[in-house]
PDB file of N, CA and C in Angstrom:
ATOM      1  N   MET A 415      72.311 -34.418 -29.547  1.00  0.00           N
ATOM      2  CA  MET A 415      70.956 -35.633 -28.307  1.00  0.00           C
ATOM      3  C   MET A 415      71.292 -34.529 -26.651  1.00  0.00           C
ATOM      4  N   SER A 416      71.675 -33.591 -26.543  1.00  0.00           N
ATOM      5  CA  SER A 416      71.811 -32.655 -25.700  1.00  0.00           C
ATOM      6  C   SER A 416      70.295 -31.953 -25.703  1.00  0.00           C
ATOM      7  N   ARG A 417      70.151 -31.155 -27.198  1.00  0.00           N
ATOM      8  CA  ARG A 417      69.640 -30.366 -27.499  1.00  0.00           C
ATOM      9  C   ARG A 417      67.755 -31.014 -27.511  1.00  0.00           C
ATOM     10  N   THR A 418      68.281 -32.420 -28.213  1.00  0.00           N
ATOM     11  CA  THR A 418      66.997 -33.083 -27.961  1.00  0.00           C
ATOM     12  C   THR A 418      66.237 -33.067 -26.237  1.00  0.00           C
ATOM     13  N   VAL A 419      67.182 -33.200 -25.247  1.00  0.00           N
ATOM     14  CA  VAL A 419      67.250 -33.553 -24.010  1.00  0.00           C
ATOM     15  C   VAL A 419      66.398 -32.252 -23.486  1.00  0.00           C
ATOM     16  N   ALA A 420      66.987 -31.086 -24.053  1.00  0.00           N
ATOM     17  CA  ALA A 420      66.959 -29.467 -23.930  1.00  0.00           C
ATOM     18  C   ALA A 420      65.645 -29.275 -24.043  1.00  0.00           C
ATOM     19  N   LEU A 421      65.049 -29.975 -24.782  1.00  0.00           N
ATOM     20  CA  LEU A 421      63.995 -29.989 -25.416  1.00  0.00           C
ATOM     21  C   LEU A 421      62.775 -30.213 -24.850  1.00  0.00           C
ATOM     22  N   TRP A 422      63.266 -31.997 -24.693  1.00  0.00           N
ATOM     23  CA  TRP A 422      61.601 -32.440 -23.523  1.00  0.00           C
ATOM     24  C   TRP A 422      61.717 -32.103 -22.228  1.00  0.00           C
ATOM     25  N   VAL A 423      63.237 -31.515 -21.248  1.00  0.00           N
ATOM     26  CA  VAL A 423      63.120 -30.549 -20.685  1.00  0.00           C
ATOM     27  C   VAL A 423      61.880 -29.758 -20.235  1.00  0.00           C
ATOM     28  N   SER A 424      62.954 -28.619 -21.287  1.00  0.00           N
ATOM     29  CA  SER A 424      61.295 -27.824 -21.276  1.00  0.00           C
ATOM     30  C   SER A 424      60.058 -27.740 -21.614  1.00  0.00           C
ATOM     31  N   VAL A 425      60.078 -28.772 -22.740  1.00  0.00           N
ATOM     32  CA  VAL A 425      58.179 -28.353 -22.819  1.00  0.00           C
ATOM     33  C   VAL A 425      58.239 -29.466 -21.251  1.00  0.00           C
ATOM     34  N   ALA A 426      58.133 -30.627 -20.750  1.00  0.00           N
ATOM     35  CA  ALA A 426      57.742 -31.206 -19.260  1.00  0.00           C
ATOM     36  C   ALA A 426      57.752 -29.878 -18.237  1.00  0.00           C
ATOM     37  N   LEU A 427      59.098 -28.676 -18.253  1.00  0.00           N
ATOM     38  CA  LEU A 427      58.424 -27.489 -17.397  1.00  0.00           C
ATOM     39  C   LEU A 427      57.062 -27.008 -18.024  1.00  0.00           C
ATOM     40  N   LEU A 428      57.211 -26.448 -18.501  1.00  0.00           N
ATOM     41  CA  LEU A 428      55.970 -25.672 -20.044  1.00  0.00           C
ATOM     42  C   LEU A 428      53.978 -26.636 -18.780  1.00  0.00           C
ATOM     43  N   LEU A 429      54.712 -27.927 -19.355  1.00  0.00           N
ATOM     44  CA  LEU A 429      53.486 -28.767 -19.162  1.00  0.00           C
ATOM     45  C   LEU A 429      53.498 -28.364 -17.498  1.00  0.00           C
ATOM     46  N   GLY A 430      54.299 -28.736 -16.245  1.00  0.00           N
ATOM     47  CA  GLY A 430      53.764 -28.932 -15.468  1.00  0.00           C
ATOM     48  C   GLY A 430      53.799 -27.361 -15.327  1.00  0.00           C
ATOM     49  N   VAL A 431      53.744 -26.528 -15.612  1.00  0.00           N
ATOM     50  CA  VAL A 431      53.325 -25.129 -14.963  1.00  0.00           C
ATOM     51  C   VAL A 431      51.619 -24.849 -15.766  1.00  0.00           C
ATOM     52  N   ALA A 432      51.941 -25.317 -16.932  1.00  0.00           N
ATOM     53  CA  ALA A 432      49.965 -25.471 -17.008  1.00  0.00           C
ATOM     54  C   ALA A 432      49.220 -26.163 -16.232  1.00  0.00           C
ATOM     55  N   LEU A 433      49.542 -27.719 -15.950  1.00  0.00           N
ATOM     56  CA  LEU A 433      49.102 -28.160 -15.109  1.00  0.00           C
ATOM     57  C   LEU A 433      48.382 -27.716 -13.764  1.00  0.00           C
ATOM     58  N   GLY A 434      49.520 -26.593 -12.918  1.00  0.00           N
ATOM     59  CA  GLY A 434      50.001 -25.527 -11.479  1.00  0.00           C
ATOM     60  C   GLY A 434      48.712 -24.495 -11.625  1.00  0.00           C
ATOM     61  N   ALA A 435      48.507 -23.827 -13.015  1.00  0.00           N
ATOM     62  CA  ALA A 435      47.583 -23.267 -13.409  1.00  0.00           C
ATOM     63  C   ALA A 435      46.444 -23.113 -13.884  1.00  0.00           C
ATOM     64  N   ILE A 436      46.132 -24.400 -13.898  1.00  0.00           N
ATOM     65  CA  ILE A 436      45.003 -24.501 -13.987  1.00  0.00           C
ATOM     66  C   ILE A 436      43.845 -24.246 -13.056  1.00  0.00           C
ATOM     67  N   PRO A 437      43.884 -25.939 -11.761  1.00  0.00           N
ATOM     68  CA  PRO A 437      43.352 -25.495 -10.493  1.00  0.00           C
ATOM     69  C   PRO A 437      43.491 -24.652  -9.903  1.00  0.00           C
ATOM     70  N   THR A 438      44.830 -23.460 -10.388  1.00  0.00           N
ATOM     71  CA  THR A 438      44.872 -22.291  -9.535  1.00  0.00           C
ATOM     72  C   THR A 438      43.234 -21.354 -10.030  1.00  0.00           C
ATOM     73  N   PHE A 439      43.903 -21.337 -11.039  1.00  0.00           N
ATOM     74  CA  PHE A 439      42.674 -20.324 -12.284  1.00  0.00           C
ATOM     75  C   PHE A 439      41.442 -20.972 -11.645  1.00  0.00           C
ATOM     76  N   LEU A 440      40.821 -22.283 -11.725  1.00  0.00           N
ATOM     77  CA  LEU A 440      39.327 -22.910 -11.485  1.00  0.00           C
ATOM     78  C   LEU A 440      39.215 -22.324  -9.789  1.00  0.00           C
ATOM     79  N   ILE A 441      40.186 -22.171  -8.956  1.00  0.00           N
ATOM     80  CA  ILE A 441      39.834 -22.303  -7.925  1.00  0.00           C
ATOM     81  C   ILE A 441      39.796 -20.307  -7.421  1.00  0.00           C
ATOM     82  N   PHE A 442      40.681 -19.415  -8.173  1.00  0.00           N
ATOM     83  CA  PHE A 442      40.465 -18.191  -7.805  1.00  0.00           C
ATOM     84  C   PHE A 442      38.748 -17.506  -8.308  1.00  0.00           C
ATOM     85  N   HIS A 443      39.253 -17.984  -9.827  1.00  0.00           N
ATOM     86  CA  HIS A 443      37.535 -17.661 -10.898  1.00  0.00           C
ATOM     87  C   HIS A 443      36.176 -18.420  -9.605  1.00  0.00           C
ATOM     88  N   GLY A 444      36.290 -19.385  -9.674  1.00  0.00           N
ATOM     89  CA  GLY A 444      35.218 -20.049  -8.488  1.00  0.00           C
ATOM     90  C   GLY A 444      34.690 -19.342  -7.295  1.00  0.00           C
ATOM     91  N   SER A 445      35.904 -18.959  -6.532  1.00  0.00           N
ATOM     92  CA  SER A 445      35.497 -17.220  -5.418  1.00  0.00           C
ATOM     93  C   SER A 445      35.677 -16.294  -5.684  1.00  0.00           C
ATOM     94  N   LYS A 446      36.172 -16.066  -6.990  1.00  0.00           N
ATOM     95  CA  LYS A 446      35.460 -14.425  -7.502  1.00  0.00           C
ATOM     96  C   LYS A 446      34.329 -14.840  -8.186  1.00  0.00           C
ATOM     97  N   SER A 447      33.802 -15.307  -8.339  1.00  0.00           N
ATOM     98  CA  SER A 447      32.230 -15.597  -9.015  1.00  0.00           C
ATOM     99  C   SER A 447      31.080 -15.619  -8.232  1.00  0.00           C
ATOM    100  N   SER A 448      31.025 -16.654  -7.087  1.00  0.00           N
ATOM    101  CA  SER A 448      29.990 -16.415  -6.002  1.00  0.00           C
ATOM    102  C   SER A 448      30.690 -15.433  -4.598  1.00  0.00           C
ATOM    103  N   SER A 449      31.778 -14.413  -4.821  1.00  0.00           N
ATOM    104  CA  SER A 449      31.563 -13.271  -4.008  1.00  0.00           C
ATOM    105  C   SER A 449      31.017 -12.602  -4.842  1.00  0.00           C
ATOM    106  N   THR A 450      30.740 -12.071  -5.531  1.00  0.00           N
ATOM    107  CA  THR A 450      30.505 -11.217  -6.368  1.00  0.00           C
ATOM    108  C   THR A 450      29.226 -11.226  -6.666  1.00  0.00           C
ATOM    109  N   GLY A 451      28.601 -12.008  -6.852  1.00  0.00           N
ATOM    110  CA  GLY A 451      27.183 -12.138  -7.295  1.00  0.00           C
ATOM    111  C   GLY A 451      25.654 -11.260  -6.248  1.00  0.00           C
ATOM    112  N   PRO A 452      24.639 -11.066  -6.716  1.00  0.00           N
ATOM    113  CA  PRO A 452      24.033 -10.379  -5.793  1.00  0.00           C
ATOM    114  C   PRO A 452      23.341 -10.579  -4.226  1.00  0.00           C
ATOM    115  N   GLY A 453      23.170 -10.438  -3.334  1.00  0.00           N
ATOM    116  CA  GLY A 453      22.930 -11.119  -2.385  1.00  0.00           C
ATOM    117  C   GLY A 453      21.454  -9.917  -1.422  1.00  0.00           C
ATOM    118  N   THR A 454      21.129 -10.463  -0.147  1.00  0.00           N
ATOM    119  CA  THR A 454      20.510  -9.034  -0.415  1.00  0.00           C
ATOM    120  C   THR A 454      21.089  -8.930   1.431  1.00  0.00           C
ATOM    121  N   VAL A 455      19.970  -7.998   1.255  1.00  0.00           N
ATOM    122  CA  VAL A 455      20.614  -7.235   2.761  1.00  0.00           C
ATOM    123  C   VAL A 455      19.980  -6.386   3.428  1.00  0.00           C
ATOM    124  N   LEU A 456      19.202  -6.459   4.673  1.00  0.00           N
ATOM    125  CA  LEU A 456      17.930  -5.100   4.955  1.00  0.00           C
ATOM    126  C   LEU A 456      18.677  -3.827   5.545  1.00  0.00           C
ATOM    127  N   VAL A 457      19.196  -2.746   4.967  1.00  0.00           N
ATOM    128  CA  VAL A 457      19.457  -1.443   5.364  1.00  0.00           C
ATOM    129  C   VAL A 457      18.064  -0.832   5.586  1.00  0.00           C
ATOM    130  N   ALA A 458      18.128   0.041   6.330  1.00  0.00           N
ATOM    131  CA  ALA A 458      17.914   1.530   7.859  1.00  0.00           C
ATOM    132  C   ALA A 458      17.193   2.423   6.795  1.00  0.00           C
ATOM    133  N   LYS A 459      16.158   2.436   6.758  1.00  0.00           N
ATOM    134  CA  LYS A 459      15.070   3.792   5.717  1.00  0.00           C
ATOM    135  C   LYS A 459      15.504   5.155   6.871  1.00  0.00           C
ATOM    136  N   ARG A 460      15.690   4.946   8.379  1.00  0.00           N
ATOM    137  CA  ARG A 460      16.212   6.257   8.505  1.00  0.00           C
ATOM    138  C   ARG A 460      16.606   5.902  10.268  1.00  0.00           C
ATOM    139  N   LEU A 461      16.527   5.973  11.248  1.00  0.00           N
ATOM    140  CA  LEU A 461      17.063   6.175  12.038  1.00  0.00           C
ATOM    141  C   LEU A 461      16.605   5.259  12.875  1.00  0.00           C
ATOM    142  N   ILE A 462      17.023   4.136  13.744  1.00  0.00           N
ATOM    143  CA  ILE A 462      16.560   3.845  14.584  1.00  0.00           C
ATOM    144  C   ILE A 462      17.298   3.504  16.187  1.00  0.00           C
ATOM    145  N   PRO A 463      16.358   4.427  16.476  1.00  0.00           N
ATOM    146  CA  PRO A 463      17.591   4.249  17.958  1.00  0.00           C
ATOM    147  C   PRO A 463      17.711   2.886  19.013  1.00  0.00           C
ATOM    148  N   LYS A 464      18.415   3.006  19.732  1.00  0.00           N
ATOM    149  CA  LYS A 464      19.265   2.137  20.763  1.00  0.00           C
ATOM    150  C   LYS A 464      18.101   1.550  21.385  1.00  0.00           C
ATOM    151  N   GLY A 465      17.093   0.698  21.483  1.00  0.00           N
ATOM    152  CA  GLY A 465      16.101  -0.174  22.536  1.00  0.00           C
ATOM    153  C   GLY A 465      15.428  -0.341  21.455  1.00  0.00           C
ATOM    154  N   THR A 466      14.742  -0.503  20.134  1.00  0.00           N
ATOM    155  CA  THR A 466      14.043  -0.339  19.203  1.00  0.00           C
ATOM    156  C   THR A 466      13.642  -1.766  18.873  1.00  0.00           C
ATOM    157  N   SER A 467      12.463  -2.848  19.579  1.00  0.00           N
ATOM    158  CA  SER A 467      12.190  -3.621  18.942  1.00  0.00           C
ATOM    159  C   SER A 467      11.953  -3.810  17.767  1.00  0.00           C
ATOM    160  N   GLY A 468      12.921  -5.411  17.763  1.00  0.00           N
ATOM    161  CA  GLY A 468      12.596  -6.243  16.232  1.00  0.00           C
ATOM    162  C   GLY A 468      10.777  -5.575  15.689  1.00  0.00           C
ATOM    163  N   PHE A 469      10.073  -6.046  16.419  1.00  0.00           N
ATOM    164  CA  PHE A 469       8.773  -6.077  16.090  1.00  0.00           C
ATOM    165  C   PHE A 469       8.156  -4.710  15.963  1.00  0.00           C
ATOM    166  N   SER A 470       9.263  -3.707  16.425  1.00  0.00           N
ATOM    167  CA  SER A 470       7.811  -2.161  15.784  1.00  0.00           C
ATOM    168  C   SER A 470       9.285  -2.334  15.046  1.00  0.00           C
ATOM    169  N   ILE A 471      10.465  -2.258  14.850  1.00  0.00           N
ATOM    170  CA  ILE A 471      11.619  -2.003  12.940  1.00  0.00           C
ATOM    171  C   ILE A 471      10.446  -2.639  12.433  1.00  0.00           C
ATOM    172  N   ALA A 472      10.121  -4.159  12.256  1.00  0.00           N
ATOM    173  CA  ALA A 472       9.282  -4.771  11.344  1.00  0.00           C
ATOM    174  C   ALA A 472       7.997  -4.328  10.785  1.00  0.00           C
ATOM    175  N   ALA A 473       7.182  -3.267  12.410  1.00  0.00           N
ATOM    176  CA  ALA A 473       5.901  -2.914  11.359  1.00  0.00           C
ATOM    177  C   ALA A 473       5.897  -1.782  11.141  1.00  0.00           C
ATOM    178  N   GLN A 474       6.794  -0.839  11.745  1.00  0.00           N
ATOM    179  CA  GLN A 474       7.156   0.699  11.212  1.00  0.00           C
ATOM    180  C   GLN A 474       7.502   0.947  10.140  1.00  0.00           C
ATOM    181  N   ASN A 475       8.124  -0.289   9.460  1.00  0.00           N
ATOM    182  CA  ASN A 475       8.663  -0.539   8.059  1.00  0.00           C
ATOM    183  C   ASN A 475      10.076  -0.291   8.252  1.00  0.00           C
ATOM    184  N   LEU A 476      10.375  -0.254   9.475  1.00  0.00           N
ATOM    185  CA  LEU A 476      12.274   1.074   9.364  1.00  0.00           C
ATOM    186  C   LEU A 476      12.973   0.268   8.483  1.00  0.00           C
ATOM    187  N   PHE A 477      12.364  -0.580   7.645  1.00  0.00           N
ATOM    188  CA  PHE A 477      14.001  -0.616   6.634  1.00  0.00           C
ATOM    189  C   PHE A 477      13.825  -1.407   5.506  1.00  0.00           C
ATOM    190  N   VAL A 478      14.599  -1.725   4.789  1.00  0.00           N
ATOM    191  CA  VAL A 478      14.176  -2.199   3.078  1.00  0.00           C
ATOM    192  C   VAL A 478      15.651  -2.607   2.661  1.00  0.00           C
ATOM    193  N   VAL A 479      14.709  -4.626   1.914  1.00  0.00           N
ATOM    194  CA  VAL A 479      15.529  -5.247   1.624  1.00  0.00           C
ATOM    195  C   VAL A 479      16.443  -4.687   0.180  1.00  0.00           C
ATOM    196  N   VAL A 480      17.578  -4.974   0.269  1.00  0.00           N
ATOM    197  CA  VAL A 480      18.063  -4.277  -0.951  1.00  0.00           C
ATOM    198  C   VAL A 480      19.135  -5.423  -1.815  1.00  0.00           C
ATOM    199  N   THR A 481      19.368  -5.723  -2.946  1.00  0.00           N
ATOM    200  CA  THR A 481      20.311  -6.029  -3.616  1.00  0.00           C
ATOM    201  C   THR A 481      21.176  -5.096  -3.809  1.00  0.00           C
ATOM    202  N   VAL A 482      22.469  -6.017  -3.296  1.00  0.00           N
ATOM    203  CA  VAL A 482      23.801  -5.638  -3.529  1.00  0.00           C
ATOM    204  C   VAL A 482      24.352  -6.405  -4.083  1.00  0.00           C
ATOM    205  N   PRO A 483      26.121  -6.594  -4.224  1.00  0.00           N
ATOM    206  CA  PRO A 483      26.520  -7.357  -4.828  1.00  0.00           C
ATOM    207  C   PRO A 483      27.328  -8.312  -3.010  1.00  0.00           C
ATOM    208  N   LYS A 484      27.325  -9.034  -3.688  1.00  0.00           N
ATOM    209  CA  LYS A 484      27.728  -9.787  -1.652  1.00  0.00           C
ATOM    210  C   LYS A 484      28.916  -9.281  -1.077  1.00  0.00           C
ATOM    211  N   VAL A 485      30.305  -8.748  -2.055  1.00  0.00           N
ATOM    212  CA  VAL A 485      31.003  -7.927  -1.326  1.00  0.00           C
ATOM    213  C   VAL A 485      31.197  -6.472  -0.704  1.00  0.00           C
ATOM    214  N   GLN A 486      29.771  -6.310  -1.314  1.00  0.00           N
ATOM    215  CA  GLN A 486      29.381  -4.540  -1.058  1.00  0.00           C
ATOM    216  C   GLN A 486      28.185  -5.231   0.347  1.00  0.00           C
ATOM    217  N   ILE A 487      28.213  -6.728   1.278  1.00  0.00           N
ATOM    218  CA  ILE A 487      27.429  -7.314   2.259  1.00  0.00           C
ATOM    219  C   ILE A 487      28.267  -6.558   3.143  1.00  0.00           C
ATOM    220  N   ALA A 488      28.472  -5.961   4.911  1.00  0.00           N
ATOM    221  CA  ALA A 488      28.584  -6.346   6.427  1.00  0.00           C
ATOM    222  C   ALA A 488      28.893  -7.057   6.727  1.00  0.00           C
ATOM    223  N   PRO A 489      29.896  -8.079   7.694  1.00  0.00           N
ATOM    224  CA  PRO A 489      30.041  -9.087   8.074  1.00  0.00           C
ATOM    225  C   PRO A 489      28.799  -9.169   8.584  1.00  0.00           C
ATOM    226  N   LYS A 490      28.224 -10.328   9.054  1.00  0.00           N
ATOM    227  CA  LYS A 490      27.097 -10.456  10.076  1.00  0.00           C
ATOM    228  C   LYS A 490      25.567  -9.674   9.462  1.00  0.00           C
ATOM    229  N   ALA A 491      25.451  -9.294   8.259  1.00  0.00           N
ATOM    230  CA  ALA A 491      24.247  -8.265   7.831  1.00  0.00           C
ATOM    231  C   ALA A 491      23.040  -9.443   7.792  1.00  0.00           C
ATOM    232  N   ILE A 492      21.842  -8.980   8.094  1.00  0.00           N
ATOM    233  CA  ILE A 492      20.833  -9.527   8.091  1.00  0.00           C
ATOM    234  C   ILE A 492      20.082 -10.088   6.588  1.00  0.00           C
ATOM    235  N   SER A 493      20.153 -10.742   6.620  1.00  0.00           N
ATOM    236  CA  SER A 493      19.393 -11.033   5.642  1.00  0.00           C
ATOM    237  C   SER A 493      17.690 -11.110   5.839  1.00  0.00           C
ATOM    238  N   ASP A 494      17.184 -12.124   6.575  1.00  0.00           N
ATOM    239  CA  ASP A 494      15.896 -12.278   6.460  1.00  0.00           C
ATOM    240  C   ASP A 494      14.653 -11.254   7.802  1.00  0.00           C
ATOM    241  N   PRO A 495      14.446 -11.098   7.836  1.00  0.00           N
ATOM    242  CA  PRO A 495      13.302  -9.659   9.213  1.00  0.00           C
ATOM    243  C   PRO A 495      13.060 -10.613   9.283  1.00  0.00           C
ATOM    244  N   ALA A 496      13.058 -12.037   9.855  1.00  0.00           N
ATOM    245  CA  ALA A 496      12.539 -13.056  11.074  1.00  0.00           C
ATOM    246  C   ALA A 496      13.764 -13.234  11.913  1.00  0.00           C
ATOM    247  N   VAL A 497      14.879 -12.629  11.575  1.00  0.00           N
ATOM    248  CA  VAL A 497      16.533 -12.692  12.245  1.00  0.00           C
ATOM    249  C   VAL A 497      16.290 -11.142  13.920  1.00  0.00           C
ATOM    250  N   LEU A 498      15.175 -10.548  13.874  1.00  0.00           N
ATOM    251  CA  LEU A 498      14.648  -9.169  14.066  1.00  0.00           C
ATOM    252  C   LEU A 498      13.405  -9.765  15.499  1.00  0.00           C
ATOM    253  N   GLN A 499      12.909 -10.480  15.242  1.00  0.00           N
ATOM    254  CA  GLN A 499      12.040 -11.605  16.584  1.00  0.00           C
ATOM    255  C   GLN A 499      12.568 -10.910  17.362  1.00  0.00           C
ATOM    256  N   GLY A 500      12.127 -10.888  18.760  1.00  0.00           N
ATOM    257  CA  GLY A 500      11.954 -11.172  20.524  1.00  0.00           C
ATOM    258  C   GLY A 500      13.809 -10.240  20.286  1.00  0.00           C
ATOM    259  N   ARG A 501      14.823  -9.673  19.567  1.00  0.00           N
ATOM    260  CA  ARG A 501      15.621  -8.524  19.292  1.00  0.00           C
ATOM    261  C   ARG A 501      14.615  -6.929  20.097  1.00  0.00           C
ATOM    262  N   VAL A 502      15.816  -6.112  20.589  1.00  0.00           N
ATOM    263  CA  VAL A 502      16.075  -5.109  20.281  1.00  0.00           C
ATOM    264  C   VAL A 502      17.014  -4.276  19.824  1.00  0.00           C
ATOM    265  N   SER A 503      16.971  -3.498  19.161  1.00  0.00           N
ATOM    266  CA  SER A 503      18.752  -2.577  18.457  1.00  0.00           C
ATOM    267  C   SER A 503      19.653  -2.478  19.858  1.00  0.00           C
ATOM    268  N   ALA A 504      20.670  -2.651  19.933  1.00  0.00           N
ATOM    269  CA  ALA A 504      21.732  -2.213  21.078  1.00  0.00           C
ATOM    270  C   ALA A 504      22.453  -0.919  20.777  1.00  0.00           C
ATOM    271  N   ALA A 505      22.177  -0.032  20.035  1.00  0.00           N
ATOM    272  CA  ALA A 505      22.621   0.998  19.498  1.00  0.00           C
ATOM    273  C   ALA A 505      21.800   1.807  18.267  1.00  0.00           C
ATOM    274  N   ASP A 506      21.921   2.832  18.383  1.00  0.00           N
ATOM    275  CA  ASP A 506      21.539   3.803  17.647  1.00  0.00           C
ATOM    276  C   ASP A 506      21.947   3.010  16.371  1.00  0.00           C
ATOM    277  N   ILE A 507      21.226   3.013  15.229  1.00  0.00           N
ATOM    278  CA  ILE A 507      21.128   2.180  13.709  1.00  0.00           C
ATOM    279  C   ILE A 507      20.947   3.161  12.396  1.00  0.00           C
ATOM    280  N   TYR A 508      21.618   4.014  11.799  1.00  0.00           N
ATOM    281  CA  TYR A 508      21.768   5.343  11.727  1.00  0.00           C
ATOM    282  C   TYR A 508      21.065   4.796   9.765  1.00  0.00           C
ATOM    283  N   PRO A 509      20.211   5.955   9.334  1.00  0.00           N
ATOM    284  CA  PRO A 509      19.677   5.354   7.778  1.00  0.00           C
ATOM    285  C   PRO A 509      20.715   4.940   7.216  1.00  0.00           C
ATOM    286  N   ARG A 510      20.766   4.213   5.880  1.00  0.00           N
ATOM    287  CA  ARG A 510      21.022   3.686   5.067  1.00  0.00           C
ATOM    288  C   ARG A 510      22.163   2.661   5.952  1.00  0.00           C
ATOM    289  N   GLU A 511      22.105   2.299   7.392  1.00  0.00           N
ATOM    290  CA  GLU A 511      23.416   1.366   7.309  1.00  0.00           C
ATOM    291  C   GLU A 511      23.039  -0.344   7.871  1.00  0.00           C
ATOM    292  N   GLN A 512      23.337  -1.075   6.747  1.00  0.00           N
ATOM    293  CA  GLN A 512      23.064  -2.328   7.495  1.00  0.00           C
ATOM    294  C   GLN A 512      22.781  -3.057   8.581  1.00  0.00           C
ATOM    295  N   LEU A 513      21.314  -3.491   8.423  1.00  0.00           N
ATOM    296  CA  LEU A 513      21.456  -4.454   9.495  1.00  0.00           C
ATOM    297  C   LEU A 513      22.076  -5.173   9.938  1.00  0.00           C
ATOM    298  N   ALA A 514      22.978  -5.654  11.390  1.00  0.00           N
ATOM    299  CA  ALA A 514      23.871  -6.812  11.461  1.00  0.00           C
ATOM    300  C   ALA A 514      23.190  -7.131  12.325  1.00  0.00           C
ATOM    301  N   THR A 515      23.296  -8.610  13.268  1.00  0.00           N
ATOM    302  CA  THR A 515      22.921  -9.011  14.305  1.00  0.00           C
ATOM    303  C   THR A 515      23.853  -8.429  15.525  1.00  0.00           C
ATOM    304  N   SER A 516      24.974  -8.310  15.000  1.00  0.00           N
ATOM    305  CA  SER A 516      26.137  -7.579  15.845  1.00  0.00           C
ATOM    306  C   SER A 516      25.213  -6.024  16.691  1.00  0.00           C
ATOM    307  N   ASP A 517      24.476  -5.472  16.080  1.00  0.00           N
ATOM    308  CA  ASP A 517      23.535  -4.382  15.751  1.00  0.00           C
ATOM    309  C   ASP A 517      22.577  -4.731  17.619  1.00  0.00           C
ATOM    310  N   PHE A 518      22.411  -5.959  17.134  1.00  0.00           N
ATOM    311  CA  PHE A 518      20.671  -6.476  18.357  1.00  0.00           C
ATOM    312  C   PHE A 518      21.162  -6.932  19.184  1.00  0.00           C
ATOM    313  N   THR A 519      20.053  -7.345  20.490  1.00  0.00           N
ATOM    314  CA  THR A 519      20.633  -8.206  21.488  1.00  0.00           C
ATOM    315  C   THR A 519      19.236  -8.391  22.444  1.00  0.00           C
ATOM    316  N   THR A 520      18.314  -9.655  22.660  1.00  0.00           N
ATOM    317  CA  THR A 520      17.648  -9.886  23.794  1.00  0.00           C
ATOM    318  C   THR A 520      16.997  -8.799  24.543  1.00  0.00           C
ATOM    319  N   PRO A 521      16.211  -8.279  25.092  1.00  0.00           N
ATOM    320  CA  PRO A 521      15.958  -7.914  26.161  1.00  0.00           C
ATOM    321  C   PRO A 521      16.115  -7.960  26.943  1.00  0.00           C
ATOM    322  N   HIS A 522      16.661  -7.640  28.485  1.00  0.00           N
ATOM    323  CA  HIS A 522      17.265  -7.529  29.510  1.00  0.00           C
ATOM    324  C   HIS A 522      15.555  -8.526  30.519  1.00  0.00           C
TER     325      HIS A 522
END
């Protein structure tokens, strides 16, 4: 009788572990696949000096739209050139640097 009880307890424990692992796997797998998918970001082609207007950046074609894995996209990175409208660069932006909203301010 004790062998049967031990067997059922073992089966119940294994079932509990398996049922707990399934949601954990699904959550981890789902977040990993969404964060590693491709995303777009604007990247400076050459030096963009402090005070350069968003209009000039777009008109002079000072950026390129690049597709990269989402995990490589910088925080606050810009993916839409329209975000540059009415803004100026707050500091120098260097070649191959991702453009971010924190790099821009409104003109005084």
